[in-house]
Tab-separated table of C-alpha atoms in Angstrom:
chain	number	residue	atom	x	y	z
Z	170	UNK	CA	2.929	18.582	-9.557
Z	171	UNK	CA	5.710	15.783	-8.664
Z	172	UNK	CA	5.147	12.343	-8.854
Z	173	UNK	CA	6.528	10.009	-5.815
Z	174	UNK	CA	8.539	7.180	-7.514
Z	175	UNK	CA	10.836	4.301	-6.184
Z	176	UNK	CA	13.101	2.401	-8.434
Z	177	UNK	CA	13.198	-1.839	-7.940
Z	178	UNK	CA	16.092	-3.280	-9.749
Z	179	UNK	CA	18.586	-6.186	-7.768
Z	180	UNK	CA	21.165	-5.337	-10.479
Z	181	UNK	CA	23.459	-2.520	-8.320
Z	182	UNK	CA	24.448	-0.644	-11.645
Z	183	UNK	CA	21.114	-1.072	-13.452
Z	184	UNK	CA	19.198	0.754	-10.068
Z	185	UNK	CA	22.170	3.730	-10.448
Z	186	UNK	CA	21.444	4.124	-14.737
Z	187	UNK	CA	17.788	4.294	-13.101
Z	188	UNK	CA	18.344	6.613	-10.330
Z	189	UNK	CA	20.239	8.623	-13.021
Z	190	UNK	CA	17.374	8.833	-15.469
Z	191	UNK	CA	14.543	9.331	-12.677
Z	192	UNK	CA	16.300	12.569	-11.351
Z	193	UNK	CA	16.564	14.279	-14.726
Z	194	UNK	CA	13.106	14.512	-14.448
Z	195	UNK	CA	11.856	17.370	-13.014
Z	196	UNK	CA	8.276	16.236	-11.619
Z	197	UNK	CA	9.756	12.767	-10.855
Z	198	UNK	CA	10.429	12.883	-6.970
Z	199	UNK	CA	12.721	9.256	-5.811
Z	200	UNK	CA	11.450	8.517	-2.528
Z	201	UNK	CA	13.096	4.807	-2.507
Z	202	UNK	CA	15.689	2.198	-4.102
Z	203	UNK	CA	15.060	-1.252	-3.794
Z	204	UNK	CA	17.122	-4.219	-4.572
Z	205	UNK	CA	14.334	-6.333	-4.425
Z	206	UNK	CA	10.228	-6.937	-4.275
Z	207	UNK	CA	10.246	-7.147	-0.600
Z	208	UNK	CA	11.754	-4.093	0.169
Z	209	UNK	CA	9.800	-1.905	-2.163
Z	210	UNK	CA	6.947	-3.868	-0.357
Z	211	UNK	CA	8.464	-1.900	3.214
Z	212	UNK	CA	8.557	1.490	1.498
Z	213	UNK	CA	4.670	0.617	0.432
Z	214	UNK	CA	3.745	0.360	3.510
Z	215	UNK	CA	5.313	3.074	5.165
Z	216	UNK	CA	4.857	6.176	2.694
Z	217	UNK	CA	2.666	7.270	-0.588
Z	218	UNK	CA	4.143	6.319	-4.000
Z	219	UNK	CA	2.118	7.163	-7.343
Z	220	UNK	CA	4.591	5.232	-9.526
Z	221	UNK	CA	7.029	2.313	-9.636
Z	222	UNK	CA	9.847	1.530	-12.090
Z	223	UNK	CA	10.141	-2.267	-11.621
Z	224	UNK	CA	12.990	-4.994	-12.966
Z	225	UNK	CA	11.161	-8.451	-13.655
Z	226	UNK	CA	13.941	-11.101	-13.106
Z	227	UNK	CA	14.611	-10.878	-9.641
Z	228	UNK	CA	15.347	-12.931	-6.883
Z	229	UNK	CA	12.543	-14.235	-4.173
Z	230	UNK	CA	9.807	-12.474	-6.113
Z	231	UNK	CA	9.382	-11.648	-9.754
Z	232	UNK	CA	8.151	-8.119	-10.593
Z	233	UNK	CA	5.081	-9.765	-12.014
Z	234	UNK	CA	4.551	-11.541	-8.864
Z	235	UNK	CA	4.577	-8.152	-7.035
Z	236	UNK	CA	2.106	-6.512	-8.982
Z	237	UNK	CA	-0.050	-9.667	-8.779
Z	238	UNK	CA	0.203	-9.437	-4.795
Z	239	UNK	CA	-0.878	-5.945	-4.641
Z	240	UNK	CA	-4.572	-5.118	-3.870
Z	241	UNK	CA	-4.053	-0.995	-4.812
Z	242	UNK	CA	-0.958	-0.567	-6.721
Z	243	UNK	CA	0.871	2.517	-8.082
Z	244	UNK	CA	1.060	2.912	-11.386
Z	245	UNK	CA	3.896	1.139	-12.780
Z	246	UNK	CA	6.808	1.021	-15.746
Z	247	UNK	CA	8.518	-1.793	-16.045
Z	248	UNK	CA	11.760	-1.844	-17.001
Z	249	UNK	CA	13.593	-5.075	-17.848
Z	250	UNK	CA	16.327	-7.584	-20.617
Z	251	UNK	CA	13.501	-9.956	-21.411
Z	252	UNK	CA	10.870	-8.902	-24.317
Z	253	UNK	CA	9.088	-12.431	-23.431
Z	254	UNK	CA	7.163	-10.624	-20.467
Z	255	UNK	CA	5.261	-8.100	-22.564
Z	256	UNK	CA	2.171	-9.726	-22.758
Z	257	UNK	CA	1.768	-10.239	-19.268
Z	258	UNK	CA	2.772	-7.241	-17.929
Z	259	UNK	CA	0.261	-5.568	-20.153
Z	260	UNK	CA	-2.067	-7.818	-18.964
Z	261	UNK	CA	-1.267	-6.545	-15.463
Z	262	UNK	CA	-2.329	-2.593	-16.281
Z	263	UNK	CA	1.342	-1.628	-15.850
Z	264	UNK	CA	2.034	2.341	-18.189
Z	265	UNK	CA	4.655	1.649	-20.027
Z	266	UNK	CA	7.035	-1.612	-20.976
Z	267	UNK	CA	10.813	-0.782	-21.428
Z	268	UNK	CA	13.929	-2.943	-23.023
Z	269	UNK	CA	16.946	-2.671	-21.454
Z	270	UNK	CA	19.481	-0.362	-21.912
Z	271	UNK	CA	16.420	2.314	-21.736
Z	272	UNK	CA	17.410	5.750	-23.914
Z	273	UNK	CA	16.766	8.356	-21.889
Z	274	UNK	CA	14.031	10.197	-24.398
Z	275	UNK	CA	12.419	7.112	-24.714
Z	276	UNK	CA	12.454	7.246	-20.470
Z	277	UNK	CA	11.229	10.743	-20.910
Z	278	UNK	CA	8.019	9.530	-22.906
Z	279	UNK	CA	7.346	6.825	-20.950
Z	280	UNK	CA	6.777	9.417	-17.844
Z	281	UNK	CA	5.133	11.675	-19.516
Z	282	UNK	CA	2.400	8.941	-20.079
Z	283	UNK	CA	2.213	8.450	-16.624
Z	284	UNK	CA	2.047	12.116	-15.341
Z	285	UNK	CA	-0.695	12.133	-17.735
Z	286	UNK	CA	-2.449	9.399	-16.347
Z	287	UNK	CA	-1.948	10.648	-13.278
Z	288	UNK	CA	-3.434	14.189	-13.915
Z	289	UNK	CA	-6.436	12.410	-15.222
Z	290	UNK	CA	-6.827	10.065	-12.323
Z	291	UNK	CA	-6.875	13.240	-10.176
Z	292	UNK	CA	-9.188	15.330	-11.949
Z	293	UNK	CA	-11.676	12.198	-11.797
Z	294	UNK	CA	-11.283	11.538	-8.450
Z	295	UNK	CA	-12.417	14.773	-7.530
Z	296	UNK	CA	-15.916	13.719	-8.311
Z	297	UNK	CA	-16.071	9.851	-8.066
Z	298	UNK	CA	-15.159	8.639	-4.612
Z	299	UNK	CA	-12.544	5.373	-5.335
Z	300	UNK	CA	-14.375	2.330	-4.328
Z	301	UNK	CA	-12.865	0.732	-1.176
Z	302	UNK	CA	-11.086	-2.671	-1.577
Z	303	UNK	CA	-12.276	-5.524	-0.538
Z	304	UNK	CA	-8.771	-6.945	0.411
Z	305	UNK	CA	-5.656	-6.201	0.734
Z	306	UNK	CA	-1.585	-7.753	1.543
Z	307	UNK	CA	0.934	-7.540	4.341
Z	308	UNK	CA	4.207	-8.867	4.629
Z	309	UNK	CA	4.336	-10.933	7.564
Z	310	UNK	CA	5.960	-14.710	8.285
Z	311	UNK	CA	8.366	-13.633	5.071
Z	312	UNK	CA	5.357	-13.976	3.111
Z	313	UNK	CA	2.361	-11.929	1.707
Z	314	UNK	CA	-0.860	-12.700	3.741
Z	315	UNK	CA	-4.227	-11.829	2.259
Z	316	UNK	CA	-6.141	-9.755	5.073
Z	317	UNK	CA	-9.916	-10.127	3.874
Z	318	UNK	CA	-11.229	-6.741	5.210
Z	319	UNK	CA	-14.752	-8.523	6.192
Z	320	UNK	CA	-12.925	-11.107	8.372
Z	321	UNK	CA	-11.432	-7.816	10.652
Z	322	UNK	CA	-12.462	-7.865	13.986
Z	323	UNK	CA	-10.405	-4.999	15.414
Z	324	UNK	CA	-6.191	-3.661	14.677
Z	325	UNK	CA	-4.083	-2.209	17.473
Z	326	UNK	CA	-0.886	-0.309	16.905
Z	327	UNK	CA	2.645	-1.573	18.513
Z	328	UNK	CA	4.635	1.104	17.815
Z	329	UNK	CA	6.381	0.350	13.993
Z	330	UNK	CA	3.657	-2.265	14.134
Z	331	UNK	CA	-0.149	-3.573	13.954
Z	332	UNK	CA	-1.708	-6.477	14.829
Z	333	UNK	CA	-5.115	-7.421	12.956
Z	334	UNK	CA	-7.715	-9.932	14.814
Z	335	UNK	CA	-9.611	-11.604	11.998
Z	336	UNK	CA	-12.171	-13.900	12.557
Z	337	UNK	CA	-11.778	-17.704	12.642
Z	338	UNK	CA	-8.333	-17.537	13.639
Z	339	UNK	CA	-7.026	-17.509	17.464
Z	340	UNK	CA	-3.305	-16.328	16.504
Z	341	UNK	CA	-3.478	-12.054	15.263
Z	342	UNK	CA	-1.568	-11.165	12.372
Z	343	UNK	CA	1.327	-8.993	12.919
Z	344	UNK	CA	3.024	-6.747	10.542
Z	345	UNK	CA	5.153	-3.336	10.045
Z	346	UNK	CA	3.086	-0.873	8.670
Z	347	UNK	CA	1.077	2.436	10.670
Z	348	UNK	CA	-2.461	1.977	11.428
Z	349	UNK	CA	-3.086	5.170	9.678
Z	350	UNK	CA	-1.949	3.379	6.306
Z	351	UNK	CA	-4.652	0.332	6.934
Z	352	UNK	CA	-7.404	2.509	8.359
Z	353	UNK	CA	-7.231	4.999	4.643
Z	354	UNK	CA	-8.713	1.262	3.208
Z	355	UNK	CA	-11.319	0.927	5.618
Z	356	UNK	CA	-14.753	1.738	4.939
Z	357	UNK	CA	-15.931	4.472	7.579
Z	358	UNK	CA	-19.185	3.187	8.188
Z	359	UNK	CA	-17.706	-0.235	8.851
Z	360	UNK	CA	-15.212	0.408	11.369
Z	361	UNK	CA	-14.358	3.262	13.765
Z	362	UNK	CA	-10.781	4.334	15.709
Z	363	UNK	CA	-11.592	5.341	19.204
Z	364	UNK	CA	-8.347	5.819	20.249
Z	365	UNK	CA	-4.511	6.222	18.465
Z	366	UNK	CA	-4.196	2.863	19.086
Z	367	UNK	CA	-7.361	0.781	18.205
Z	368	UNK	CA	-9.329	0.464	15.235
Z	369	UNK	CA	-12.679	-1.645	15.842
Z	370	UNK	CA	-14.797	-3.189	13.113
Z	371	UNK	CA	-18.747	-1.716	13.953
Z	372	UNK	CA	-20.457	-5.115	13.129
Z	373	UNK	CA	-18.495	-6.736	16.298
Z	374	UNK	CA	-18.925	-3.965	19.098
Z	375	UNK	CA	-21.311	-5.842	21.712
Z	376	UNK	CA	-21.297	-2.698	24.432
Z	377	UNK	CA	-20.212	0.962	24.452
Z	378	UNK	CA	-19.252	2.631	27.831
Z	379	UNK	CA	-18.637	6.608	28.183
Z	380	UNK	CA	-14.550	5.192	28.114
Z	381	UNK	CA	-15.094	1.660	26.638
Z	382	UNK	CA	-16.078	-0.563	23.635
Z	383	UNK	CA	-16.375	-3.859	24.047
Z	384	UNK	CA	-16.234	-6.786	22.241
Z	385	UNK	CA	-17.354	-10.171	23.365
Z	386	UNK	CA	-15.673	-9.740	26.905
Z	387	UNK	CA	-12.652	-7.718	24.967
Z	388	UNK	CA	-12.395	-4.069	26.770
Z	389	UNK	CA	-10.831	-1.536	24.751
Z	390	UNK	CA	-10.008	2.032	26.136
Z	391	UNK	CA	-11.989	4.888	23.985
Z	392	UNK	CA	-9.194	7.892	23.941
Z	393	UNK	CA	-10.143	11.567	24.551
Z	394	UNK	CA	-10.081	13.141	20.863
Z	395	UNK	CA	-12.392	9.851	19.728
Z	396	UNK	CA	-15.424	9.617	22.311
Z	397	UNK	CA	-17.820	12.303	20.078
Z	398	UNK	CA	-17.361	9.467	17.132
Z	399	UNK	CA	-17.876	6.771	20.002
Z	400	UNK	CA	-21.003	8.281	21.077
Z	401	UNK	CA	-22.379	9.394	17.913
Z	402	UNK	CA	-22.950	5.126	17.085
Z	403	UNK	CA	-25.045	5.053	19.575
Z	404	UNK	CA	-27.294	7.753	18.601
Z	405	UNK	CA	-27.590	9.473	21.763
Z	406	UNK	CA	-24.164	9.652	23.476
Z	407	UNK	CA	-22.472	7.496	26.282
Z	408	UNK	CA	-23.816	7.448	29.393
């Protein structure tokens, strides 16, 4: 068992003690640096990560700010100068609270909390499905946007990119991140991909054609690999 880890520090020498400590681990696996909140935000939404060693004082967003913007969030160590922040990050679920300069036993102990943790996550999520969010954050305008999962109308992929169609507002939402990474927080019975490109919420198709779904007057193309799901909506196939 490895756990996937990135290490957020905007102190250059403080991320390298980190980096240090991280690989003497053996079942800690450093996917990422980051220099600051916004770039571990990127590696978020491009890969896995079960755990985050996280500086507080830091420039544009405070590690307590990121934790407080995330809807799912790894577990998390924080590592950081300032004992004032304690409380709060405790308050915040986060493993383990460290005072810098961090002794590398007391590192050790700190990760051996959270492969614990971790090993009983997995053994109860084998029987109780997670509950699926009701919300959750991209980075887009150089801020974090609340997406409210209800308002979703329907996501296409751009490439690096999506672009989510909510409800109420005329101008789509555009961020870097793969559709498969928003679709694992979608409820299945609420919305359906029928093709690589297009995810549609099931409460907003109007019409299904043998090679369609519409929406309103919207016409999106059903791909190949996704028409059995397509047709199985309507109960009787596509005609």
């Amino acid at each position: 068992m490895s756990l996937r880890c990135i290490a957020v520090d905007d102190e250059p020498l403080a991320l390298d003690l980190l980096e240090d400590n991280i690989r003497q681990v053996p079942y800690l696996e450093l996917v990422a640096k980051c220099t600051d909140a916004f770039e571990a935000i990127k590696v978020l939404q491009e890969t896995s990560v079960d755990l985050i060693f996280l500086d507080i004082q830091m420039p544009g967003l405070t590690g307590l700010q990121f934790i407080q913007s995330m809807a799912q969030k790894p577990m998390i160590i924080l590592i950081t100068a300032y004992e004032k922040y304690a409380l709060a990050g405790f308050e915040l679920d986060v493993i383990d609270y460290l005072l810098k300069p961090v002794s590398l036993p007391r590192f050790i102990k700190s990760c051996n909390k959270a492969r614990e943790l971790y090993q009983l996550r997995q053994s109860s999520t084998t029987s109780t499905p997670a509950a699926t969010p009701e919300f959750f954050f991209v980075n887009a305008d150089y801020s974090l946007l609340k997406i409210t999962i209800a308002d979703i109308i329907w996501i296409e992929a751009l490439k690096d990119y999506i672009r989510i169609h909510l409800t109420g507002d005329a101008k789509p939402v555009v961020t870097r991140m793969p559709l498969k990474q928003v679709e694992e927080q979608l409820a299945p019975a609420k919305f359906i991909r029928i093709h690589k490109s297009y995810i549609i919420a099931v409460a907003h198709i109007t019409a299904i054609r043998k090679s369609s779904v519409f929406i309103g007057t919207m016409e999106l193309p059903v791909g190949d690999n996704y028409r059995e799901a397509v047709a199985a909506l309507t109960g009787s196939g596509t005609k």
